GROMACS .gro file of C-alpha atoms in nm:
model
  387
    1UNK     CA    1   1.479  -1.468  -8.181
    2UNK     CA    2   1.652  -1.615  -8.493
    3UNK     CA    3   1.818  -1.955  -8.335
    4UNK     CA    4   1.651  -2.158  -8.085
    5UNK     CA    5   1.746  -2.144  -7.705
    6UNK     CA    6   2.011  -2.394  -7.615
    7UNK     CA    7   1.901  -2.527  -7.279
    8UNK     CA    8   2.131  -2.652  -6.980
    9UNK     CA    9   2.010  -2.797  -6.639
   10UNK     CA   10   2.206  -2.847  -6.364
   11UNK     CA   11   2.069  -3.084  -6.105
   12UNK     CA   12   1.947  -3.442  -6.213
   13UNK     CA   13   1.720  -3.519  -5.907
   14UNK     CA   14   1.335  -3.481  -5.868
   15UNK     CA   15   1.343  -3.111  -5.910
   16UNK     CA   16   1.560  -3.154  -6.182
   17UNK     CA   17   1.366  -3.397  -6.377
   18UNK     CA   18   1.036  -3.145  -6.349
   19UNK     CA   19   1.230  -2.854  -6.501
   20UNK     CA   20   1.363  -3.077  -6.754
   21UNK     CA   21   1.009  -3.190  -6.827
   22UNK     CA   22   0.879  -2.856  -6.835
   23UNK     CA   23   1.105  -2.766  -7.073
   24UNK     CA   24   1.084  -3.043  -7.341
   25UNK     CA   25   0.706  -2.983  -7.308
   26UNK     CA   26   0.752  -2.621  -7.376
   27UNK     CA   27   0.817  -2.677  -7.693
   28UNK     CA   28   0.467  -2.750  -7.763
   29UNK     CA   29   0.338  -2.346  -7.742
   30UNK     CA   30   0.585  -2.076  -7.608
   31UNK     CA   31   0.586  -1.760  -7.891
   32UNK     CA   32   0.576  -1.764  -8.261
   33UNK     CA   33   0.989  -1.651  -8.225
   34UNK     CA   34   1.103  -1.890  -7.940
   35UNK     CA   35   1.222  -2.227  -8.006
   36UNK     CA   36   1.455  -2.436  -7.764
   37UNK     CA   37   1.708  -2.685  -7.788
   38UNK     CA   38   1.779  -2.921  -7.517
   39UNK     CA   39   2.142  -2.952  -7.501
   40UNK     CA   40   2.263  -3.082  -7.164
   41UNK     CA   41   2.216  -3.226  -6.820
   42UNK     CA   42   2.479  -3.159  -6.542
   43UNK     CA   43   2.490  -3.349  -6.254
   44UNK     CA   44   2.838  -3.500  -6.061
   45UNK     CA   45   2.579  -3.807  -6.066
   46UNK     CA   46   2.685  -3.880  -6.435
   47UNK     CA   47   2.490  -4.177  -6.472
   48UNK     CA   48   2.157  -4.048  -6.332
   49UNK     CA   49   2.250  -3.732  -6.553
   50UNK     CA   50   2.231  -3.936  -6.871
   51UNK     CA   51   1.932  -4.141  -6.778
   52UNK     CA   52   1.771  -3.804  -6.706
   53UNK     CA   53   1.933  -3.696  -7.041
   54UNK     CA   54   1.783  -3.964  -7.248
   55UNK     CA   55   1.440  -3.972  -7.120
   56UNK     CA   56   1.393  -3.616  -7.173
   57UNK     CA   57   1.569  -3.604  -7.514
   58UNK     CA   58   1.898  -3.350  -7.390
   59UNK     CA   59   2.193  -3.406  -7.648
   60UNK     CA   60   2.438  -3.474  -7.360
   61UNK     CA   61   2.538  -3.534  -7.016
   62UNK     CA   62   2.807  -3.367  -6.807
   63UNK     CA   63   2.929  -3.498  -6.472
   64UNK     CA   64   3.111  -3.111  -6.421
   65UNK     CA   65   2.879  -2.831  -6.331
   66UNK     CA   66   3.139  -2.560  -6.420
   67UNK     CA   67   3.153  -2.698  -6.756
   68UNK     CA   68   2.799  -2.561  -6.821
   69UNK     CA   69   2.832  -2.300  -6.682
   70UNK     CA   70   3.137  -2.243  -6.907
   71UNK     CA   71   2.974  -2.333  -7.216
   72UNK     CA   72   2.780  -2.159  -7.465
   73UNK     CA   73   2.444  -2.248  -7.366
   74UNK     CA   74   2.160  -1.952  -7.365
   75UNK     CA   75   1.965  -2.050  -7.035
   76UNK     CA   76   2.084  -2.258  -6.732
   77UNK     CA   77   1.785  -2.425  -6.491
   78UNK     CA   78   1.918  -2.473  -6.158
   79UNK     CA   79   1.736  -2.753  -5.952
   80UNK     CA   80   1.958  -2.875  -5.640
   81UNK     CA   81   1.958  -2.921  -5.286
   82UNK     CA   82   1.904  -2.605  -5.114
   83UNK     CA   83   2.254  -2.620  -4.948
   84UNK     CA   84   2.431  -2.578  -5.275
   85UNK     CA   85   2.243  -2.281  -5.418
   86UNK     CA   86   2.441  -2.061  -5.244
   87UNK     CA   87   2.722  -2.200  -5.431
   88UNK     CA   88   2.651  -2.246  -5.737
   89UNK     CA   89   2.406  -1.968  -5.848
   90UNK     CA   90   2.597  -1.677  -5.778
   91UNK     CA   91   2.801  -1.872  -6.079
   92UNK     CA   92   2.555  -1.943  -6.293
   93UNK     CA   93   2.450  -1.558  -6.247
   94UNK     CA   94   2.796  -1.404  -6.321
   95UNK     CA   95   2.819  -1.608  -6.638
   96UNK     CA   96   2.526  -1.382  -6.811
   97UNK     CA   97   2.291  -1.655  -6.881
   98UNK     CA   98   1.957  -1.657  -6.843
   99UNK     CA   99   1.882  -1.836  -6.491
  100UNK     CA  100   1.605  -2.015  -6.350
  101UNK     CA  101   1.612  -2.120  -5.998
  102UNK     CA  102   1.426  -2.411  -5.840
  103UNK     CA  103   1.313  -2.245  -5.505
  104UNK     CA  104   1.392  -2.171  -5.266
  105UNK     CA  105   1.697  -1.962  -5.378
  106UNK     CA  106   1.905  -1.956  -5.043
  107UNK     CA  107   1.855  -2.093  -4.693
  108UNK     CA  108   1.819  -1.775  -4.514
  109UNK     CA  109   1.694  -1.447  -4.592
  110UNK     CA  110   2.071  -1.341  -4.619
  111UNK     CA  111   2.157  -1.607  -4.876
  112UNK     CA  112   1.829  -1.496  -5.059
  113UNK     CA  113   1.886  -1.121  -5.065
  114UNK     CA  114   2.246  -1.163  -5.154
  115UNK     CA  115   2.159  -1.355  -5.495
  116UNK     CA  116   1.850  -1.135  -5.552
  117UNK     CA  117   2.069  -0.835  -5.560
  118UNK     CA  118   2.313  -1.004  -5.769
  119UNK     CA  119   2.031  -1.083  -6.019
  120UNK     CA  120   1.928  -0.765  -5.989
  121UNK     CA  121   2.235  -0.627  -6.170
  122UNK     CA  122   2.200  -0.904  -6.434
  123UNK     CA  123   2.046  -0.791  -6.778
  124UNK     CA  124   1.944  -1.136  -6.855
  125UNK     CA  125   1.615  -1.317  -6.723
  126UNK     CA  126   1.610  -1.465  -6.403
  127UNK     CA  127   1.329  -1.651  -6.307
  128UNK     CA  128   1.210  -1.919  -5.979
  129UNK     CA  129   0.990  -2.203  -5.948
  130UNK     CA  130   0.736  -2.111  -5.781
  131UNK     CA  131   0.515  -2.333  -6.018
  132UNK     CA  132   0.164  -2.383  -5.852
  133UNK     CA  133   0.076  -1.984  -5.968
  134UNK     CA  134   0.045  -2.115  -6.323
  135UNK     CA  135  -0.231  -2.398  -6.257
  136UNK     CA  136  -0.477  -2.206  -6.467
  137UNK     CA  137  -0.783  -2.241  -6.212
  138UNK     CA  138  -0.495  -2.088  -5.930
  139UNK     CA  139  -0.452  -1.803  -6.146
  140UNK     CA  140  -0.811  -1.750  -6.272
  141UNK     CA  141  -0.919  -1.746  -5.891
  142UNK     CA  142  -0.636  -1.498  -5.826
  143UNK     CA  143  -0.733  -1.271  -6.154
  144UNK     CA  144  -1.108  -1.306  -5.953
  145UNK     CA  145  -1.013  -1.193  -5.632
  146UNK     CA  146  -0.768  -0.921  -5.802
  147UNK     CA  147  -1.085  -0.772  -6.015
  148UNK     CA  148  -1.305  -0.740  -5.673
  149UNK     CA  149  -1.559  -1.020  -5.734
  150UNK     CA  150  -1.547  -1.126  -5.355
  151UNK     CA  151  -1.476  -0.755  -5.236
  152UNK     CA  152  -1.251  -0.665  -4.990
  153UNK     CA  153  -1.037  -0.967  -4.827
  154UNK     CA  154  -1.016  -0.997  -4.479
  155UNK     CA  155  -0.923  -1.365  -4.418
  156UNK     CA  156  -0.742  -1.620  -4.613
  157UNK     CA  157  -0.585  -1.977  -4.495
  158UNK     CA  158  -0.326  -2.160  -4.729
  159UNK     CA  159  -0.249  -2.504  -4.678
  160UNK     CA  160   0.017  -2.771  -4.756
  161UNK     CA  161  -0.011  -3.100  -4.693
  162UNK     CA  162   0.218  -3.352  -4.795
  163UNK     CA  163   0.291  -3.745  -4.659
  164UNK     CA  164   0.664  -3.787  -4.781
  165UNK     CA  165   0.789  -3.782  -4.463
  166UNK     CA  166   0.528  -3.979  -4.263
  167UNK     CA  167   0.744  -4.283  -4.300
  168UNK     CA  168   0.963  -4.300  -3.991
  169UNK     CA  169   1.182  -4.521  -4.253
  170UNK     CA  170   1.233  -4.216  -4.463
  171UNK     CA  171   1.626  -4.153  -4.498
  172UNK     CA  172   1.773  -3.884  -4.334
  173UNK     CA  173   1.849  -3.668  -4.663
  174UNK     CA  174   1.939  -3.313  -4.663
  175UNK     CA  175   1.558  -3.225  -4.630
  176UNK     CA  176   1.565  -3.323  -4.238
  177UNK     CA  177   1.869  -3.077  -4.159
  178UNK     CA  178   1.811  -2.724  -4.061
  179UNK     CA  179   2.128  -2.598  -4.159
  180UNK     CA  180   2.115  -2.782  -4.515
  181UNK     CA  181   1.754  -2.704  -4.586
  182UNK     CA  182   1.663  -2.394  -4.395
  183UNK     CA  183   1.339  -2.503  -4.305
  184UNK     CA  184   1.169  -2.822  -4.320
  185UNK     CA  185   0.761  -2.833  -4.410
  186UNK     CA  186   0.799  -2.469  -4.325
  187UNK     CA  187   1.031  -2.392  -4.635
  188UNK     CA  188   1.014  -2.692  -4.805
  189UNK     CA  189   0.632  -2.698  -4.895
  190UNK     CA  190   0.564  -2.401  -4.736
  191UNK     CA  191   0.762  -2.136  -4.974
  192UNK     CA  192   0.446  -2.267  -5.206
  193UNK     CA  193   0.185  -2.195  -4.958
  194UNK     CA  194   0.322  -1.904  -4.840
  195UNK     CA  195   0.391  -1.741  -5.221
  196UNK     CA  196   0.005  -1.860  -5.292
  197UNK     CA  197  -0.101  -1.664  -4.986
  198UNK     CA  198   0.103  -1.337  -5.115
  199UNK     CA  199  -0.035  -1.427  -5.479
  200UNK     CA  200  -0.377  -1.368  -5.424
  201UNK     CA  201  -0.417  -1.176  -5.093
  202UNK     CA  202  -0.190  -0.963  -5.037
  203UNK     CA  203   0.176  -0.955  -4.932
  204UNK     CA  204   0.254  -0.995  -4.545
  205UNK     CA  205   0.378  -0.745  -4.306
  206UNK     CA  206   0.367  -0.945  -4.010
  207UNK     CA  207   0.369  -1.308  -3.826
  208UNK     CA  208   0.182  -1.259  -3.572
  209UNK     CA  209   0.200  -1.644  -3.441
  210UNK     CA  210   0.465  -1.946  -3.550
  211UNK     CA  211   0.455  -2.291  -3.414
  212UNK     CA  212   0.670  -2.562  -3.546
  213UNK     CA  213   0.673  -2.921  -3.443
  214UNK     CA  214   0.931  -3.200  -3.544
  215UNK     CA  215   0.708  -3.506  -3.480
  216UNK     CA  216   0.954  -3.793  -3.610
  217UNK     CA  217   1.343  -3.666  -3.429
  218UNK     CA  218   1.509  -3.989  -3.540
  219UNK     CA  219   1.602  -4.110  -3.918
  220UNK     CA  220   1.851  -4.378  -4.062
  221UNK     CA  221   2.111  -4.259  -4.272
  222UNK     CA  222   2.115  -4.268  -4.616
  223UNK     CA  223   2.222  -4.519  -4.844
  224UNK     CA  224   2.489  -4.389  -5.122
  225UNK     CA  225   2.365  -4.215  -5.440
  226UNK     CA  226   2.003  -4.209  -5.306
  227UNK     CA  227   1.710  -3.973  -5.427
  228UNK     CA  228   1.406  -3.841  -5.318
  229UNK     CA  229   1.197  -3.945  -5.015
  230UNK     CA  230   1.262  -4.359  -5.016
  231UNK     CA  231   1.293  -4.568  -4.707
  232UNK     CA  232   1.664  -4.649  -4.606
  233UNK     CA  233   1.802  -5.033  -4.506
  234UNK     CA  234   2.097  -4.826  -4.267
  235UNK     CA  235   2.061  -4.919  -3.888
  236UNK     CA  236   2.235  -4.627  -3.817
  237UNK     CA  237   2.053  -4.288  -3.723
  238UNK     CA  238   2.094  -3.958  -3.695
  239UNK     CA  239   1.842  -3.620  -3.541
  240UNK     CA  240   1.620  -3.458  -3.770
  241UNK     CA  241   1.684  -3.072  -3.692
  242UNK     CA  242   1.365  -2.896  -3.836
  243UNK     CA  243   0.997  -2.931  -3.873
  244UNK     CA  244   0.747  -3.176  -3.960
  245UNK     CA  245   0.487  -2.959  -3.908
  246UNK     CA  246   0.469  -2.564  -3.929
  247UNK     CA  247   0.119  -2.328  -3.839
  248UNK     CA  248   0.115  -1.968  -3.892
  249UNK     CA  249  -0.130  -1.688  -3.815
  250UNK     CA  250  -0.014  -1.378  -4.045
  251UNK     CA  251  -0.131  -1.015  -4.077
  252UNK     CA  252  -0.143  -0.882  -4.460
  253UNK     CA  253  -0.039  -0.531  -4.565
  254UNK     CA  254  -0.476  -0.466  -4.687
  255UNK     CA  255  -0.521  -0.552  -4.282
  256UNK     CA  256  -0.594  -0.907  -4.384
  257UNK     CA  257  -0.566  -1.169  -4.140
  258UNK     CA  258  -0.386  -1.499  -4.265
  259UNK     CA  259  -0.355  -1.882  -4.163
  260UNK     CA  260  -0.092  -2.113  -4.343
  261UNK     CA  261  -0.092  -2.479  -4.245
  262UNK     CA  262   0.168  -2.711  -4.356
  263UNK     CA  263   0.255  -3.065  -4.274
  264UNK     CA  264   0.514  -3.327  -4.438
  265UNK     CA  265   0.374  -3.632  -4.246
  266UNK     CA  266  -0.026  -3.588  -4.295
  267UNK     CA  267  -0.065  -4.004  -4.384
  268UNK     CA  268  -0.289  -4.021  -4.692
  269UNK     CA  269  -0.279  -3.641  -4.857
  270UNK     CA  270   0.032  -3.737  -5.062
  271UNK     CA  271   0.014  -3.341  -5.216
  272UNK     CA  272  -0.246  -3.112  -5.144
  273UNK     CA  273  -0.181  -2.680  -5.194
  274UNK     CA  274  -0.498  -2.501  -5.127
  275UNK     CA  275  -0.630  -2.174  -5.065
  276UNK     CA  276  -0.939  -2.021  -4.899
  277UNK     CA  277  -0.996  -1.674  -4.942
  278UNK     CA  278  -1.338  -1.445  -4.792
  279UNK     CA  279  -1.371  -1.114  -4.886
  280UNK     CA  280  -1.655  -0.869  -4.812
  281UNK     CA  281  -1.872  -0.967  -5.098
  282UNK     CA  282  -1.775  -1.334  -5.138
  283UNK     CA  283  -1.536  -1.616  -5.100
  284UNK     CA  284  -1.286  -1.862  -5.357
  285UNK     CA  285  -1.134  -2.210  -5.287
  286UNK     CA  286  -0.876  -2.393  -5.467
  287UNK     CA  287  -0.732  -2.730  -5.402
  288UNK     CA  288  -0.436  -2.874  -5.610
  289UNK     CA  289  -0.561  -3.246  -5.581
  290UNK     CA  290  -0.883  -3.115  -5.803
  291UNK     CA  291  -0.651  -2.880  -5.964
  292UNK     CA  292  -0.863  -2.801  -6.305
  293UNK     CA  293  -1.140  -2.621  -6.118
  294UNK     CA  294  -1.189  -2.365  -5.842
  295UNK     CA  295  -1.496  -2.248  -5.665
  296UNK     CA  296  -1.643  -1.907  -5.589
  297UNK     CA  297  -1.904  -1.733  -5.398
  298UNK     CA  298  -2.048  -1.412  -5.502
  299UNK     CA  299  -2.323  -1.270  -5.258
  300UNK     CA  300  -2.616  -1.175  -5.463
  301UNK     CA  301  -2.872  -0.908  -5.306
  302UNK     CA  302  -3.182  -1.108  -5.322
  303UNK     CA  303  -3.036  -1.422  -5.167
  304UNK     CA  304  -3.232  -1.660  -5.325
  305UNK     CA  305  -2.937  -1.858  -5.548
  306UNK     CA  306  -2.697  -1.799  -5.324
  307UNK     CA  307  -2.414  -2.050  -5.337
  308UNK     CA  308  -2.056  -2.137  -5.440
  309UNK     CA  309  -1.999  -2.209  -5.827
  310UNK     CA  310  -1.786  -2.485  -5.954
  311UNK     CA  311  -1.551  -2.300  -6.234
  312UNK     CA  312  -1.410  -2.564  -6.476
  313UNK     CA  313  -1.069  -2.432  -6.608
  314UNK     CA  314  -1.097  -2.359  -6.957
  315UNK     CA  315  -0.948  -2.161  -7.268
  316UNK     CA  316  -1.049  -1.839  -7.092
  317UNK     CA  317  -0.816  -1.919  -6.799
  318UNK     CA  318  -0.460  -1.786  -6.803
  319UNK     CA  319  -0.160  -2.076  -6.957
  320UNK     CA  320  -0.455  -2.300  -7.024
  321UNK     CA  321  -0.443  -2.313  -7.389
  322UNK     CA  322  -0.074  -2.388  -7.408
  323UNK     CA  323  -0.101  -2.665  -7.183
  324UNK     CA  324  -0.380  -2.842  -7.183
  325UNK     CA  325  -0.400  -3.182  -7.420
  326UNK     CA  326  -0.718  -3.044  -7.573
  327UNK     CA  327  -0.836  -2.705  -7.616
  328UNK     CA  328  -1.182  -2.741  -7.414
  329UNK     CA  329  -1.279  -2.685  -7.066
  330UNK     CA  330  -1.264  -2.999  -6.835
  331UNK     CA  331  -1.018  -3.154  -6.997
  332UNK     CA  332  -0.779  -3.141  -6.657
  333UNK     CA  333  -0.502  -2.955  -6.560
  334UNK     CA  334  -0.247  -3.051  -6.271
  335UNK     CA  335   0.109  -3.051  -6.142
  336UNK     CA  336   0.253  -3.183  -6.479
  337UNK     CA  337   0.097  -2.864  -6.666
  338UNK     CA  338   0.226  -2.625  -6.382
  339UNK     CA  339   0.569  -2.695  -6.469
  340UNK     CA  340   0.537  -2.659  -6.833
  341UNK     CA  341   0.352  -2.331  -6.798
  342UNK     CA  342   0.618  -2.204  -6.594
  343UNK     CA  343   0.891  -2.276  -6.837
  344UNK     CA  344   0.710  -2.132  -7.116
  345UNK     CA  345   0.624  -1.804  -6.901
  346UNK     CA  346   0.996  -1.787  -6.817
  347UNK     CA  347   1.088  -1.802  -7.197
  348UNK     CA  348   0.848  -1.522  -7.313
  349UNK     CA  349   0.995  -1.332  -7.106
  350UNK     CA  350   1.316  -1.397  -7.227
  351UNK     CA  351   1.158  -1.342  -7.554
  352UNK     CA  352   0.978  -1.031  -7.501
  353UNK     CA  353   1.281  -0.892  -7.272
  354UNK     CA  354   1.050  -0.815  -6.947
  355UNK     CA  355   1.046  -0.904  -6.565
  356UNK     CA  356   0.895  -1.241  -6.484
  357UNK     CA  357   0.674  -1.215  -6.188
  358UNK     CA  358   0.812  -1.526  -5.979
  359UNK     CA  359   1.192  -1.344  -6.014
  360UNK     CA  360   1.479  -1.366  -5.764
  361UNK     CA  361   1.272  -1.073  -5.556
  362UNK     CA  362   0.970  -1.272  -5.587
  363UNK     CA  363   1.186  -1.593  -5.370
  364UNK     CA  364   1.288  -1.318  -5.095
  365UNK     CA  365   0.966  -1.168  -5.047
  366UNK     CA  366   0.870  -1.542  -4.975
  367UNK     CA  367   1.182  -1.590  -4.769
  368UNK     CA  368   1.111  -1.306  -4.552
  369UNK     CA  369   0.815  -1.458  -4.378
  370UNK     CA  370   0.971  -1.754  -4.376
  371UNK     CA  371   1.259  -1.566  -4.184
  372UNK     CA  372   1.012  -1.404  -3.947
  373UNK     CA  373   0.846  -1.764  -3.906
  374UNK     CA  374   1.174  -1.870  -3.797
  375UNK     CA  375   1.216  -1.552  -3.561
  376UNK     CA  376   0.826  -1.596  -3.384
  377UNK     CA  377   0.871  -1.914  -3.325
  378UNK     CA  378   1.219  -1.876  -3.108
  379UNK     CA  379   1.138  -1.584  -2.901
  380UNK     CA  380   0.751  -1.636  -2.883
  381UNK     CA  381   0.676  -1.311  -2.999
  382UNK     CA  382   0.499  -1.113  -3.341
  383UNK     CA  383   0.765  -1.064  -3.585
  384UNK     CA  384   0.726  -0.771  -3.846
  385UNK     CA  385   0.875  -0.856  -4.169
  386UNK     CA  386   1.192  -0.695  -4.296
  387UNK     CA  387   1.142  -0.467  -4.599
   0.00000   0.00000   0.00000
């Protein structure tokens, strides 16, 4: 490419700021012929857009989303509340620009597959923000499993515990509405856990059981202009219509069984995604709070020195050299670096003209599991994944 790719971001909330962080820092190292120009942040809350643009070095802030869609930027990143994606993403895809979207792309399987179909008809590069895949230690674990280091996978457990909803005074935002969100813990954080399970262990073919629970049934209404998960001082309340806790039992295409544990009210565990995978010759484990390492056990023939090894992420592992502060193992990579690595991979795909592995089809594969889980919970029966 002879000129920088110009970047626009739609959405200046928490996810939009993470995307801005990713594009800003992706300038460190992407590909020899890829550079970026940070053009604009668009959000109806113009003051917020101006603040985010200034913080991350974007040239402009825009209050009109359609103005950005109709502009001459090359790439648009979309990070909006779930219920706005079905309205905004079709217009962005129709513009012919390269598109990077925050997960989930739709609230329902129908919305997701419609957007997947539109994206597949585009010649532009499309990607979705399953950022945890880009953590070097998790990517290295996936590689080890794919290489057969632990044998044939028979059991896998993933979890995502968070405490952003543990305070009953947390404002009743769109995240607590089934209609606006498409799912509570099941979709908000479950999207990452389900994607991680399929990334490492294989595709899910059947939801054997799903249990959904809402522990905090009423929340105070939000104050105007609030973003994030903060408490509200409103004396008026409204009902929570989606789940705080979700437990899933799954069957995989390779015959393995899986379990997914999700909670957004896990007091004292602010943000923990993890996976444990067991095979016929060993096991491997990763947890995002200690994201710079993973553990692997490979059974030896004599058993004398059997035991899990603690492996530190380093330059020999995927994405590490692009995002770590220093080119040496043990310097630490975590949540922030994952956003940088996913944007770098997206930009490389644009440069190379190749498909991103976390594209709109990957988002629909995750959404098929969510859809089956919702149906399994309501019917109290096992549900096959729609192909």
